[in-house]
XYZ file of N, CA and C in Angstrom:
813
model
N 30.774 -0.289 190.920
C 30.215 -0.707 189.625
C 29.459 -2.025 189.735
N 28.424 -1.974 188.747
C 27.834 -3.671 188.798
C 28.394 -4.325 187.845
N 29.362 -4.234 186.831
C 29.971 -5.403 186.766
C 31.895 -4.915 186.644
N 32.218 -6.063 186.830
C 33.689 -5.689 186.855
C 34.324 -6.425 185.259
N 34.407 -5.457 184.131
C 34.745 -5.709 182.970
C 36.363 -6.363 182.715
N 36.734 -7.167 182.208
C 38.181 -8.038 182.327
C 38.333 -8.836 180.958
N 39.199 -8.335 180.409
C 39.373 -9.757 179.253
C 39.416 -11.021 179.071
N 38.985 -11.697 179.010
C 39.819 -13.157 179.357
C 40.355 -13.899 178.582
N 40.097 -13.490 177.409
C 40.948 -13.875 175.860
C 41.185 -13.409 174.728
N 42.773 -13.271 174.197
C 42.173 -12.687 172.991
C 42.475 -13.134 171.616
N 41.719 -13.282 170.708
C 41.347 -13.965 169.433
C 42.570 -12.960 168.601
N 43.947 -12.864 168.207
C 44.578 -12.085 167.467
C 44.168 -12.717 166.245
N 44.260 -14.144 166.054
C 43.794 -14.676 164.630
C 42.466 -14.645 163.935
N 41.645 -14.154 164.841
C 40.096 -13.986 164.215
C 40.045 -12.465 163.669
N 39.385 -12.580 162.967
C 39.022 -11.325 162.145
C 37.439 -11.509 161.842
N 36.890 -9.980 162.406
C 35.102 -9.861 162.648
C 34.999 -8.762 161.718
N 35.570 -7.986 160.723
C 35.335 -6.647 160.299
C 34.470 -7.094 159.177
N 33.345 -5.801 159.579
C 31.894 -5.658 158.904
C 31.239 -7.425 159.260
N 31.377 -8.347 160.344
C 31.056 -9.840 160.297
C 29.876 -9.635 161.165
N 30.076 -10.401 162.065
C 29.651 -10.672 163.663
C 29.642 -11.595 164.279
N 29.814 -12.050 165.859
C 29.871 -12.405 166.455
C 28.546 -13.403 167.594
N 29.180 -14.860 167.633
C 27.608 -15.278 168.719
C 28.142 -16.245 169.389
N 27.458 -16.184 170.638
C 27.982 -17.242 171.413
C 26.524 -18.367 171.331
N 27.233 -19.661 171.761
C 26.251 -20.628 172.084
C 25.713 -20.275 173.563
N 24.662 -21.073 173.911
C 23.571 -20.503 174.976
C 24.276 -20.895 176.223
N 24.671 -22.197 176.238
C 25.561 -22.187 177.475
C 26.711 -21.413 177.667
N 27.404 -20.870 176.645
C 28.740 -19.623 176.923
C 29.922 -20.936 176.934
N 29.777 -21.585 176.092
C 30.821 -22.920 175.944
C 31.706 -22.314 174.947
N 30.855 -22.454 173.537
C 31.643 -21.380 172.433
C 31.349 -20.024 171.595
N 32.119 -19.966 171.355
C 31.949 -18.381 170.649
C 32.376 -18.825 169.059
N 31.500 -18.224 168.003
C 31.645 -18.018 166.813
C 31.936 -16.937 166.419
N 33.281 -16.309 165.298
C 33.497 -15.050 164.800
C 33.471 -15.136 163.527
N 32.811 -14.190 162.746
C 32.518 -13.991 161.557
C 32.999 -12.615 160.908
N 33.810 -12.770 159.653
C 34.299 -11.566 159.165
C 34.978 -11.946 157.567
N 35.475 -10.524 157.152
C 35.587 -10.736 155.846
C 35.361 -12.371 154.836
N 36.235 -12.677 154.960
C 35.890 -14.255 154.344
C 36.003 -15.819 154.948
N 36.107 -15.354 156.244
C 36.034 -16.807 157.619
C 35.481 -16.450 158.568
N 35.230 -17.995 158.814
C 34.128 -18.044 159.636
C 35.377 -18.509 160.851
N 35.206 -18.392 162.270
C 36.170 -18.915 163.503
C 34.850 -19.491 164.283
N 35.253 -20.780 165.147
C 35.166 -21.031 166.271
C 35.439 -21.867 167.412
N 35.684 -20.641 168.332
C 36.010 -20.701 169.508
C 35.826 -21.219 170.619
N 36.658 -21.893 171.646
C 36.889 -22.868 172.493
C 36.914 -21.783 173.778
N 35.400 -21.213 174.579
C 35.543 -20.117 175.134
C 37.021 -20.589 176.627
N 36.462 -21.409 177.305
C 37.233 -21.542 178.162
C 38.890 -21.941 178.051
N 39.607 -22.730 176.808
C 40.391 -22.548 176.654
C 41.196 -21.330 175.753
N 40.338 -21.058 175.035
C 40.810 -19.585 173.860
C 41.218 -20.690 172.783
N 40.683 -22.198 172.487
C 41.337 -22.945 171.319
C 40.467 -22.920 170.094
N 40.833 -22.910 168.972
C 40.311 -22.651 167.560
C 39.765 -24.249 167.949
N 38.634 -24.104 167.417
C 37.718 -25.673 167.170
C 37.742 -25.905 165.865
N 37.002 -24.569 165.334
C 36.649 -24.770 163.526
C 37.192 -23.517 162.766
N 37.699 -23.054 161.651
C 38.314 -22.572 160.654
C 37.171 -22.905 159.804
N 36.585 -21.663 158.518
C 35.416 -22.073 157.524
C 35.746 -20.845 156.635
N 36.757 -20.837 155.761
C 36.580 -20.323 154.669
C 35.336 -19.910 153.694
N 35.500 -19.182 153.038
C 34.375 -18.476 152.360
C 34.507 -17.881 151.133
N 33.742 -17.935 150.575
C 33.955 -17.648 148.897
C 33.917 -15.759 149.099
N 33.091 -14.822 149.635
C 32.840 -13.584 149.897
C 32.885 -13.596 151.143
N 32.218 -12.216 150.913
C 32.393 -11.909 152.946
C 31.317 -12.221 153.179
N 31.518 -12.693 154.885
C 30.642 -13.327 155.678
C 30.193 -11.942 156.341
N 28.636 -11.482 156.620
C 28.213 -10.542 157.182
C 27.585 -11.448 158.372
N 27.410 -12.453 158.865
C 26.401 -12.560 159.951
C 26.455 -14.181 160.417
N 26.354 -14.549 161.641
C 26.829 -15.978 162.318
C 25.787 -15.951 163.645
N 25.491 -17.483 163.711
C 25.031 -17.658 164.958
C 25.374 -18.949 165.364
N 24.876 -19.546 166.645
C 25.389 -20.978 166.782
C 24.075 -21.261 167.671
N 23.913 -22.503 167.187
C 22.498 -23.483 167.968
C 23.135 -23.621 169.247
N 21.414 -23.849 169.757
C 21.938 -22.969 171.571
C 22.648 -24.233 172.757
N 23.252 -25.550 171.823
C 24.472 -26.268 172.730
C 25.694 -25.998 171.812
N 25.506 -25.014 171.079
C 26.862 -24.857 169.941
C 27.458 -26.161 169.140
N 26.732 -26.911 168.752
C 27.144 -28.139 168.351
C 26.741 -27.584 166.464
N 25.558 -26.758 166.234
C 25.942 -26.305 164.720
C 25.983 -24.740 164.264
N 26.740 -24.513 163.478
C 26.878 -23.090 163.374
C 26.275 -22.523 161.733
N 25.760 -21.379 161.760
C 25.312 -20.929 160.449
C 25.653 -19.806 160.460
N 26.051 -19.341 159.621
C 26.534 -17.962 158.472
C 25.699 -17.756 157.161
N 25.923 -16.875 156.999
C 25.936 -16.173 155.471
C 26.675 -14.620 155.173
N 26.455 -14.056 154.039
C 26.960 -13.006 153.115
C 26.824 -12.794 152.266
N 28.248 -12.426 151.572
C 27.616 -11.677 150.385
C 27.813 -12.927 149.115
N 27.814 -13.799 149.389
C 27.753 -15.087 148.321
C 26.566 -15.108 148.474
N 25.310 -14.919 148.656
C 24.293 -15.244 148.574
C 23.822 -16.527 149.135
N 24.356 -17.363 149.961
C 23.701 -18.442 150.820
C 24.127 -18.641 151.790
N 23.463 -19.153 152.586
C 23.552 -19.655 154.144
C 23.855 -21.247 154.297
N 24.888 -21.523 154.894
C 25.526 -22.737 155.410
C 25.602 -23.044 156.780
N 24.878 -23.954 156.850
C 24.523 -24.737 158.123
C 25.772 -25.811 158.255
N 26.545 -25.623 159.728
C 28.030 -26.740 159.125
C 27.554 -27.670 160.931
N 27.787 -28.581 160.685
C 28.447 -29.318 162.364
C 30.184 -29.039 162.491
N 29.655 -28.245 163.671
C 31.437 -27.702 164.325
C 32.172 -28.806 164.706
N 31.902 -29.789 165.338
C 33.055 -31.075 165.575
C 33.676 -31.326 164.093
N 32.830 -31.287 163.193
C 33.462 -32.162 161.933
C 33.508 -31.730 160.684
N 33.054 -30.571 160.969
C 32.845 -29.398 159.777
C 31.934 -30.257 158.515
N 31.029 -31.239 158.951
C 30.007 -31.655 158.138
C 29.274 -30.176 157.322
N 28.461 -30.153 156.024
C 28.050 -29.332 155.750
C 26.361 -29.796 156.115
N 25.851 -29.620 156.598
C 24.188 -30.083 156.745
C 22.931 -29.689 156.107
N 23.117 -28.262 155.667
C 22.070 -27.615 154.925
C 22.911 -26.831 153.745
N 22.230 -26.301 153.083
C 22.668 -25.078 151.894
C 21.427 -24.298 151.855
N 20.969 -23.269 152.340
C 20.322 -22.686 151.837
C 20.444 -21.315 150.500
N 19.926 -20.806 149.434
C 20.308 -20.075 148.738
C 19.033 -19.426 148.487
N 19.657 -18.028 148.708
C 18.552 -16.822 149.502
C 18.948 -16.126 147.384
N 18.703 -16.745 146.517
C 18.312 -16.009 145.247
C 19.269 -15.228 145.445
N 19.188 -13.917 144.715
C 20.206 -12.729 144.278
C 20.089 -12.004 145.709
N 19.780 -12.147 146.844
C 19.871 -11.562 147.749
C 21.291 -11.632 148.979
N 21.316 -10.895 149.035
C 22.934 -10.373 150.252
C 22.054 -10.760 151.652
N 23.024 -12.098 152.121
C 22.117 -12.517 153.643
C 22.455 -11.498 154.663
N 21.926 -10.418 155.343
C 22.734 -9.916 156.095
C 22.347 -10.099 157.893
N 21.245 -11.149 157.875
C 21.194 -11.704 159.179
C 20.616 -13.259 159.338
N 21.348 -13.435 160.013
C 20.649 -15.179 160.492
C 19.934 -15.600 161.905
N 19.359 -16.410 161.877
C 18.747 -17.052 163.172
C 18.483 -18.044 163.198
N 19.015 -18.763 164.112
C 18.394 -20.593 164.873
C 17.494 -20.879 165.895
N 16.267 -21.547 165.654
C 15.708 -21.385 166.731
C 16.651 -22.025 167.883
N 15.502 -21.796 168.905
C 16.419 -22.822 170.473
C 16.812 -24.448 170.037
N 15.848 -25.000 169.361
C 15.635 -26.347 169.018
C 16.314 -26.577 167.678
N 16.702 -25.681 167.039
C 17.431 -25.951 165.895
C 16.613 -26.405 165.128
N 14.982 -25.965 165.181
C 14.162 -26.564 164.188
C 13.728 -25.552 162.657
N 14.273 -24.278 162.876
C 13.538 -22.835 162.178
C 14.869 -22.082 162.193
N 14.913 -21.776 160.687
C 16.277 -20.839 160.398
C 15.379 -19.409 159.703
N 15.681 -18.518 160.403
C 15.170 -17.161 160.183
C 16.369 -16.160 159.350
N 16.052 -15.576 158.095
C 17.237 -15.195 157.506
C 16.701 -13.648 157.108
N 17.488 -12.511 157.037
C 16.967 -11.229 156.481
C 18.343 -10.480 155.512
N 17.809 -10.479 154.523
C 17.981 -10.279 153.158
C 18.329 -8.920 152.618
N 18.954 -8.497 151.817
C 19.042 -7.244 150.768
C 19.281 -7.712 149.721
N 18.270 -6.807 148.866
C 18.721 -7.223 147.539
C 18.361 -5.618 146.447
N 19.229 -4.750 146.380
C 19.150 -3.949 145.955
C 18.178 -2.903 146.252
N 18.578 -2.366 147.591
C 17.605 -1.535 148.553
C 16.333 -1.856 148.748
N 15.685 -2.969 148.382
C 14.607 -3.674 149.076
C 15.496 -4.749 149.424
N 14.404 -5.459 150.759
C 14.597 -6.466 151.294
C 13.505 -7.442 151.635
N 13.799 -8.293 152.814
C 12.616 -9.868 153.323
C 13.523 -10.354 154.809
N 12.560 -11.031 154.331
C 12.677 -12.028 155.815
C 12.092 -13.564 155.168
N 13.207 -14.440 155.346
C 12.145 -15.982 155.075
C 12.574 -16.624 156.310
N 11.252 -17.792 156.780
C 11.506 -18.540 157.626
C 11.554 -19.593 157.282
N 12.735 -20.862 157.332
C 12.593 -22.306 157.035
C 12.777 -23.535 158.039
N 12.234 -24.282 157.362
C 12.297 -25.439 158.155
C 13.833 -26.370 158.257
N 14.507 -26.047 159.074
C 16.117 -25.975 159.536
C 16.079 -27.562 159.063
N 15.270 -28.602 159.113
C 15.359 -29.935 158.877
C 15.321 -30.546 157.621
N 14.583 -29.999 156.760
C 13.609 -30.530 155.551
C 14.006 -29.137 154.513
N 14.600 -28.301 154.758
C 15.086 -26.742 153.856
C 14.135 -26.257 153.229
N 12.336 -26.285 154.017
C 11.032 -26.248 153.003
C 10.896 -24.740 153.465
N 10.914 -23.781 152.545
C 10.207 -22.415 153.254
C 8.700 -22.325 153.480
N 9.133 -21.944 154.808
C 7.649 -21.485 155.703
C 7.126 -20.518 155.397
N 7.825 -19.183 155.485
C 7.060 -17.887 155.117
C 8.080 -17.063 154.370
N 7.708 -16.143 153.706
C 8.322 -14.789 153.009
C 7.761 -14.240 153.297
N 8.761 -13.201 153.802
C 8.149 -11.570 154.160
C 8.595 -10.511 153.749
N 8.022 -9.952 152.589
C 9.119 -8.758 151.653
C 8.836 -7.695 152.665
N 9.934 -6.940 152.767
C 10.095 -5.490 153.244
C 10.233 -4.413 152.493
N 10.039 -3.473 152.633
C 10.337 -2.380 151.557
C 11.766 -2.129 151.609
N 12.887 -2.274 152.346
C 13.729 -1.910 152.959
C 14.895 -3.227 153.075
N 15.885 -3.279 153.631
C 16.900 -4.161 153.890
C 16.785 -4.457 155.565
N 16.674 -6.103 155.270
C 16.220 -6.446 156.907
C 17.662 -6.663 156.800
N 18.387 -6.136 158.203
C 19.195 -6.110 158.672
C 19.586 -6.808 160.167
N 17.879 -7.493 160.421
C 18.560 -8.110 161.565
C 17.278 -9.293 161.573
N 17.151 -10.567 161.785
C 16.118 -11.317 162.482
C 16.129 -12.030 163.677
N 15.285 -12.225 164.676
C 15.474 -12.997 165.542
C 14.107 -13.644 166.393
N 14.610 -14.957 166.214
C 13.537 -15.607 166.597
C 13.370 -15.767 168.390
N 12.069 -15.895 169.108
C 12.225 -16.045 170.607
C 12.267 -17.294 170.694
N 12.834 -17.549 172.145
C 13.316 -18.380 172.457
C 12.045 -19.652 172.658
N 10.856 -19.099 172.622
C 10.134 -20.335 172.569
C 9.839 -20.587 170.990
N 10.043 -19.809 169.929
C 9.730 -20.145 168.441
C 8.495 -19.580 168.114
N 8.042 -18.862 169.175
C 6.604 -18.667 168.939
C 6.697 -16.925 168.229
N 7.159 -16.219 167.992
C 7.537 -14.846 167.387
C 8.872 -14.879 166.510
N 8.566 -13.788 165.827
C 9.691 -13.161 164.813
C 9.879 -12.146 164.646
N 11.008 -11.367 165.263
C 10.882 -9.701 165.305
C 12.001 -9.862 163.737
N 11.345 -8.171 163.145
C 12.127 -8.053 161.614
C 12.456 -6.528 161.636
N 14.046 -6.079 161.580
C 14.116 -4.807 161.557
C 15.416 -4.586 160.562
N 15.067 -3.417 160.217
C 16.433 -3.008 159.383
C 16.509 -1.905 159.201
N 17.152 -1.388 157.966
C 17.447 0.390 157.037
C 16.625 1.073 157.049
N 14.879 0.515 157.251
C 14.196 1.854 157.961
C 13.607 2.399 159.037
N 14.549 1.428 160.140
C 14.208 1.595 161.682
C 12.764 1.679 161.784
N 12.290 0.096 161.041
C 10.735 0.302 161.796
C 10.955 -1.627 162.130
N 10.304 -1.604 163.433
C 10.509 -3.390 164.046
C 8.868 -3.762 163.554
N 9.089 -5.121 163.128
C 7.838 -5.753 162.669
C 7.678 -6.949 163.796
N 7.067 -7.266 164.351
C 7.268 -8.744 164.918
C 6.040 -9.495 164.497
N 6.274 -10.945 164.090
C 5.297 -11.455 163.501
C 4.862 -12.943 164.740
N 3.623 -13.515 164.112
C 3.256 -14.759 165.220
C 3.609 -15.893 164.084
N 4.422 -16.772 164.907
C 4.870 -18.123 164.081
C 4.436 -19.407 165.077
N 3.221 -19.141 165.886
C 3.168 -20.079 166.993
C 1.990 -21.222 166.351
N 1.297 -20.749 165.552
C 0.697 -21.831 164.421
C 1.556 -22.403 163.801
N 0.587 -23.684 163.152
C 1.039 -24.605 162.079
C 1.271 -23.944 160.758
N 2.426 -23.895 159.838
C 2.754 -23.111 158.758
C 1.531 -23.098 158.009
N 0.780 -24.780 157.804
C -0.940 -24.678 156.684
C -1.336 -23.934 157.432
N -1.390 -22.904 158.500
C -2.798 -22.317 158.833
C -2.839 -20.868 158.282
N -3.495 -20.294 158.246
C -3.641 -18.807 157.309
C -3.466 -18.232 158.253
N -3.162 -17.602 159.172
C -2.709 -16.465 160.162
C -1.091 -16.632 160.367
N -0.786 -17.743 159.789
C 0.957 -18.234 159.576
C 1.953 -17.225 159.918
N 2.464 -16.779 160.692
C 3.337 -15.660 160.640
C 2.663 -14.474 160.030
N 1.515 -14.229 160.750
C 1.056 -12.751 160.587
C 1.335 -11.515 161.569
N 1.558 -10.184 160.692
C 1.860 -9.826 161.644
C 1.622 -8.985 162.709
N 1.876 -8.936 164.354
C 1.504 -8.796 165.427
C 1.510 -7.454 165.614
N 2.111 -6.639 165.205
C 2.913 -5.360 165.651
C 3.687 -4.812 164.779
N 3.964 -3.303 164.665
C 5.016 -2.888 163.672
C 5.015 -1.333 164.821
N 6.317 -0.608 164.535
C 6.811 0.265 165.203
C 7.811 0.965 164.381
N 7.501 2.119 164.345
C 8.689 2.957 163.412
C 9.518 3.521 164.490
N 10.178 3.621 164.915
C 11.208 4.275 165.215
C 12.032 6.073 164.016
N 11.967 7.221 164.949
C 12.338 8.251 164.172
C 13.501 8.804 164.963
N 14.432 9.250 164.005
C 15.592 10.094 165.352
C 15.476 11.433 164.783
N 15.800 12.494 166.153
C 15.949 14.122 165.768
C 17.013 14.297 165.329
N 18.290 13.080 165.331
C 19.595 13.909 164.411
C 20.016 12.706 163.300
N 18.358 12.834 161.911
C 19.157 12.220 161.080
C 18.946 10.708 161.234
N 19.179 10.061 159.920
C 18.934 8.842 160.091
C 19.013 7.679 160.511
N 18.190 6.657 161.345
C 18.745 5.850 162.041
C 18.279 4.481 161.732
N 19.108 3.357 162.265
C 18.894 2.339 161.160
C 18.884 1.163 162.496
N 17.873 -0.163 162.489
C 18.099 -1.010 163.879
C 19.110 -1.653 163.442
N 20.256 -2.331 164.012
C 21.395 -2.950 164.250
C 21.129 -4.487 164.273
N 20.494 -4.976 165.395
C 20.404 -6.037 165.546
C 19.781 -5.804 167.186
N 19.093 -7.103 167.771
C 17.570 -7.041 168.753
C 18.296 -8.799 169.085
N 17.079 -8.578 170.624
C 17.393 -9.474 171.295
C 16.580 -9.887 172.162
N 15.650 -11.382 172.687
C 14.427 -11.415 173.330
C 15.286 -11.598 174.250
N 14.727 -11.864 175.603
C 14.694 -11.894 176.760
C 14.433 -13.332 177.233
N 14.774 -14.033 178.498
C 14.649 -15.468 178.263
C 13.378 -15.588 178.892
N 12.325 -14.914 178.972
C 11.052 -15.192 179.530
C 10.139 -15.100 177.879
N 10.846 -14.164 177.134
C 10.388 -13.908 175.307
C 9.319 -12.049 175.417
N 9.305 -11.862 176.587
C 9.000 -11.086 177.651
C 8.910 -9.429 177.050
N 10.072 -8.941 176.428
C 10.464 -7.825 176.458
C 11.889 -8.229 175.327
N 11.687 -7.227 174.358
C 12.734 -7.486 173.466
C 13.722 -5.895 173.417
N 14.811 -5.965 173.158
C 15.755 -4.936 172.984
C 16.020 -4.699 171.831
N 16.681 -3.592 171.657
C 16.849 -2.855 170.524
C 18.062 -2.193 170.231
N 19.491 -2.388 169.204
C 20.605 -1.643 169.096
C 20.327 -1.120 167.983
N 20.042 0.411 167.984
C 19.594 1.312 166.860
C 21.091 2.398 166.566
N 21.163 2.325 165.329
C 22.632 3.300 164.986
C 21.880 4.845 164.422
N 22.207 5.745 164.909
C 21.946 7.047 164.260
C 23.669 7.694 163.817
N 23.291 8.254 163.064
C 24.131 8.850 162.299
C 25.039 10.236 163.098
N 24.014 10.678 163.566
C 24.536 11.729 164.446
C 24.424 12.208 165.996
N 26.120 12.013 166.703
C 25.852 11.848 168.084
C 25.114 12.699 168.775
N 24.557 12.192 169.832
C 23.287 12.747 170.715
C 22.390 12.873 170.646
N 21.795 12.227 169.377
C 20.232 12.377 169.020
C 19.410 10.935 169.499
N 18.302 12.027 169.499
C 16.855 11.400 170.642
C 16.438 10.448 169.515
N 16.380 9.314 169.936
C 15.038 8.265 169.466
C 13.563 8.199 169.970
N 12.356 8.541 169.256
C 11.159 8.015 169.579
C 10.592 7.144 168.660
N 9.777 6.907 169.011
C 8.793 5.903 168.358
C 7.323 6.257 167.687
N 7.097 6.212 166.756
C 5.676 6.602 166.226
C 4.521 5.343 167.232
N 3.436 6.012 166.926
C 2.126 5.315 167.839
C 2.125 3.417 167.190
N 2.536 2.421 167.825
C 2.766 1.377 167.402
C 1.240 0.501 166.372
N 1.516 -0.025 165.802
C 0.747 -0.105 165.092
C 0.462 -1.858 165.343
N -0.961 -2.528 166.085
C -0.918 -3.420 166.564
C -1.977 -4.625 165.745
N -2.026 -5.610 165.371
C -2.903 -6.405 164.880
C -4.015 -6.568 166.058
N -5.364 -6.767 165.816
C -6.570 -6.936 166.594
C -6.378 -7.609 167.829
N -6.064 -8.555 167.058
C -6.023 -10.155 167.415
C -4.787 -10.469 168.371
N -3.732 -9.055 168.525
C -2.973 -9.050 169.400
C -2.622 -9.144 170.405
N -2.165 -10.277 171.665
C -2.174 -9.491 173.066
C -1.079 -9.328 173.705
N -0.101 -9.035 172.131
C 1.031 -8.522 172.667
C 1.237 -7.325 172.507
N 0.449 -6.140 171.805
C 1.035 -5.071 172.045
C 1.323 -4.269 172.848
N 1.238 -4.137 174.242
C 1.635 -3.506 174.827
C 3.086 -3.502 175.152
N 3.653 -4.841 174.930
C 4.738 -5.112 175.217
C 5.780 -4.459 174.553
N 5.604 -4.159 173.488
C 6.968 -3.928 172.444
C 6.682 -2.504 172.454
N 5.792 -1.453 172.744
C 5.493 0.107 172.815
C 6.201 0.775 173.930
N 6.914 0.322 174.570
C 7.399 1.082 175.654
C 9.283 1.348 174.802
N 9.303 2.510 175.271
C 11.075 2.685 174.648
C 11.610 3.670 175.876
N 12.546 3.203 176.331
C 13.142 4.055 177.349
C 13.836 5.296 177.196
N 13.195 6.386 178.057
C 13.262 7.724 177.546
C 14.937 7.867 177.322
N 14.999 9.068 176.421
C 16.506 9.440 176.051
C 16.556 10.918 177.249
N 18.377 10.852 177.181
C 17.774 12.217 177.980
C 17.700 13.475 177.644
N 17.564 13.444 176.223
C 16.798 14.886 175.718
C 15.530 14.542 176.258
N 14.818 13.629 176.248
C 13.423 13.499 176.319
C 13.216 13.556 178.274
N 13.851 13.151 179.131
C 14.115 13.353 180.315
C 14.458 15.055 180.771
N 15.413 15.560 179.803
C 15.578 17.240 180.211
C 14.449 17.566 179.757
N 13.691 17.899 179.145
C 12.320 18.542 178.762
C 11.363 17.822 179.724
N 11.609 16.740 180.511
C 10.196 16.817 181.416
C 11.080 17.424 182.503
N 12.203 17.341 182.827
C 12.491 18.259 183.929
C 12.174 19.483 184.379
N 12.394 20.357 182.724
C 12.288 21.717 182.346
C 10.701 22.065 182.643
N 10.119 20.871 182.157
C 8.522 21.044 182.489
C 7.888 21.421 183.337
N 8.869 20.883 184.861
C 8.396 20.720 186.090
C 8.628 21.794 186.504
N 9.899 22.611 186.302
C 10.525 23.729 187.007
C 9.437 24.584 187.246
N 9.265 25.588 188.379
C 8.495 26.378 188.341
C 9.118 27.709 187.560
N 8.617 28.916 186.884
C 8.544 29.824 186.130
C 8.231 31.008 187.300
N 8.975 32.162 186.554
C 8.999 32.876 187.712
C 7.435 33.514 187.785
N 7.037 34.095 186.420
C 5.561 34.090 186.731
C 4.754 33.224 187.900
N 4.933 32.343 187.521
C 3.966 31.251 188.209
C 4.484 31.333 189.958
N 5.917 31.553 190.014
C 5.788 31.560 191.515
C 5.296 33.176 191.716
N 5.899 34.015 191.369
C 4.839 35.501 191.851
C 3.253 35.142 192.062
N 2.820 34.658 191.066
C 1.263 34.600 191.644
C 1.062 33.795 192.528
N 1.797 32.438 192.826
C 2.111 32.106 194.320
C 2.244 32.495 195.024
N 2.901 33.821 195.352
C 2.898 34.504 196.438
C 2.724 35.902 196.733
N 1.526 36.295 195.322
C 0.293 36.817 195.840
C -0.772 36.053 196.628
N -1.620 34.703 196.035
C -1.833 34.115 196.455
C -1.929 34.169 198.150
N -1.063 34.038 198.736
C -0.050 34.281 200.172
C -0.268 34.770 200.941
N -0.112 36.235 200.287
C -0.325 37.110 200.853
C -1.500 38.083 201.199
């Protein structure tokens, strides 16, 4: 095997149901998020650092990438930015009548990326993690269910409840009019039934992004509709590639096989 899987701790006092889970970038600590607390974790010893109660449930957590601040939200409708040494509160953001159901920090802790439901539509806003000024809104038709910013700040992929990924350019100045416009969009369709993206993940080059897509019913094929790219793009090629399923692998197999027709006239041919 290439890796050898092993526990090395286990959290009996944390509770993640319907939450989630993030580690800081060095793998120092781990944050757990679930029904109405927030945990975090002291990876190398297994010691509780911070305890963060919650008015509702917490759907979603991340931690700035030396784990020194952590952010959540849910179904209270705002996002809390805390310092983990001291459980300072640092920001409040309040996402209106909307259910936060994903968060993001940039690398620099300068840009908080949040995606929203609010009664089967949804968004995406980006803010300024320092000054709490919003940068952009991005309504969706749909419930963004996941955001994430790359690791250089320069993109914003947006996906949710209708398995289509948007990624936008945030590498301008917010005054400029191309501000988070967007780069690319991709529907995603499954053959068994509906499927919804989970939550995505760049790559540390910003390179190639991943995708955890839930379908409803086991064994069904994911493709992708023809990606749909801004002009001005020179990233689309990047995000159009999806790695075949292997329904989609048995049918080029089947393709190849020769047919018995086809070998008989082979060996007329021959003869």
């Amino acid at each position: 095997p290439l890796y050898q899987v092993e526990p090395l701790i286990f959290l009996d006092d944390c509770t993640c149901s319907s939450g989630g889970v993030a580690f800081s970038r060095a793998g120092t600590k781990l944050a757990v998020a679930g029904d109405q607390l927030v945990t975090i974790v002291d990876v190398a010893t297994g010691g509780t650092l911070r305890k963060r109660p919650s008015a509702q449930r917490v759907k979603c957590v991340t931690l700035s990438e030396n784990g020194s601040i952590v952010v959540y939200g849910g179904f209270d409708k705002k996002v809390m930015l805390l310092h983990v040494d001291d459980g300072t509160q640092l920001h409040h953001f309040d996402s209106s009548d909307d259910i936060v159901r994903s968060v993001h920090l940039s690398a620099d802790a300068s840009r908080l990326a949040l995606g929203s439901d609010r009664q089967g539509r949804g968004g995406a806003r980006l803010y300024d993690a320092n000054s709490n000024e919003l940068l952009a809104h991005l309504p969706h038709d749909k419930p963004v269910w996941c955001v994430r910013l790359s690791n250089n700040g320069a993109l914003l992929a947006v996906a949710g409840y209708d398995c289509k990924l948007t990624v936008y350019d945030c590498s301008s100045r917010p005054e400029d009019r191309n501000f988070c416009a967007p780069l690319q969009s991709i529907k995603y369709e499954s053959t068994g039934g509906p499927a919804f993206i989970w939550s995505c993940a760049f790559s540390a080059d910003n390179r190639m992004l991943a995708l955890c897509v839930t379908c409803l019913e086991p064994g069904a094929a994911l493709g992708a509709q023809q990606p749909h790219a801004s002009p001005r793009s020179s990233l689309a090629p990047r995000f159009c590639r999806s790695a075949p399923t292997k329904a989609s692998r048995s049918r080029r197999r089947r393709s190849r096989r020769p047919t018995r027709s086809s070998t008989r006239r082979s060996r007329r041919r021959s003869t």
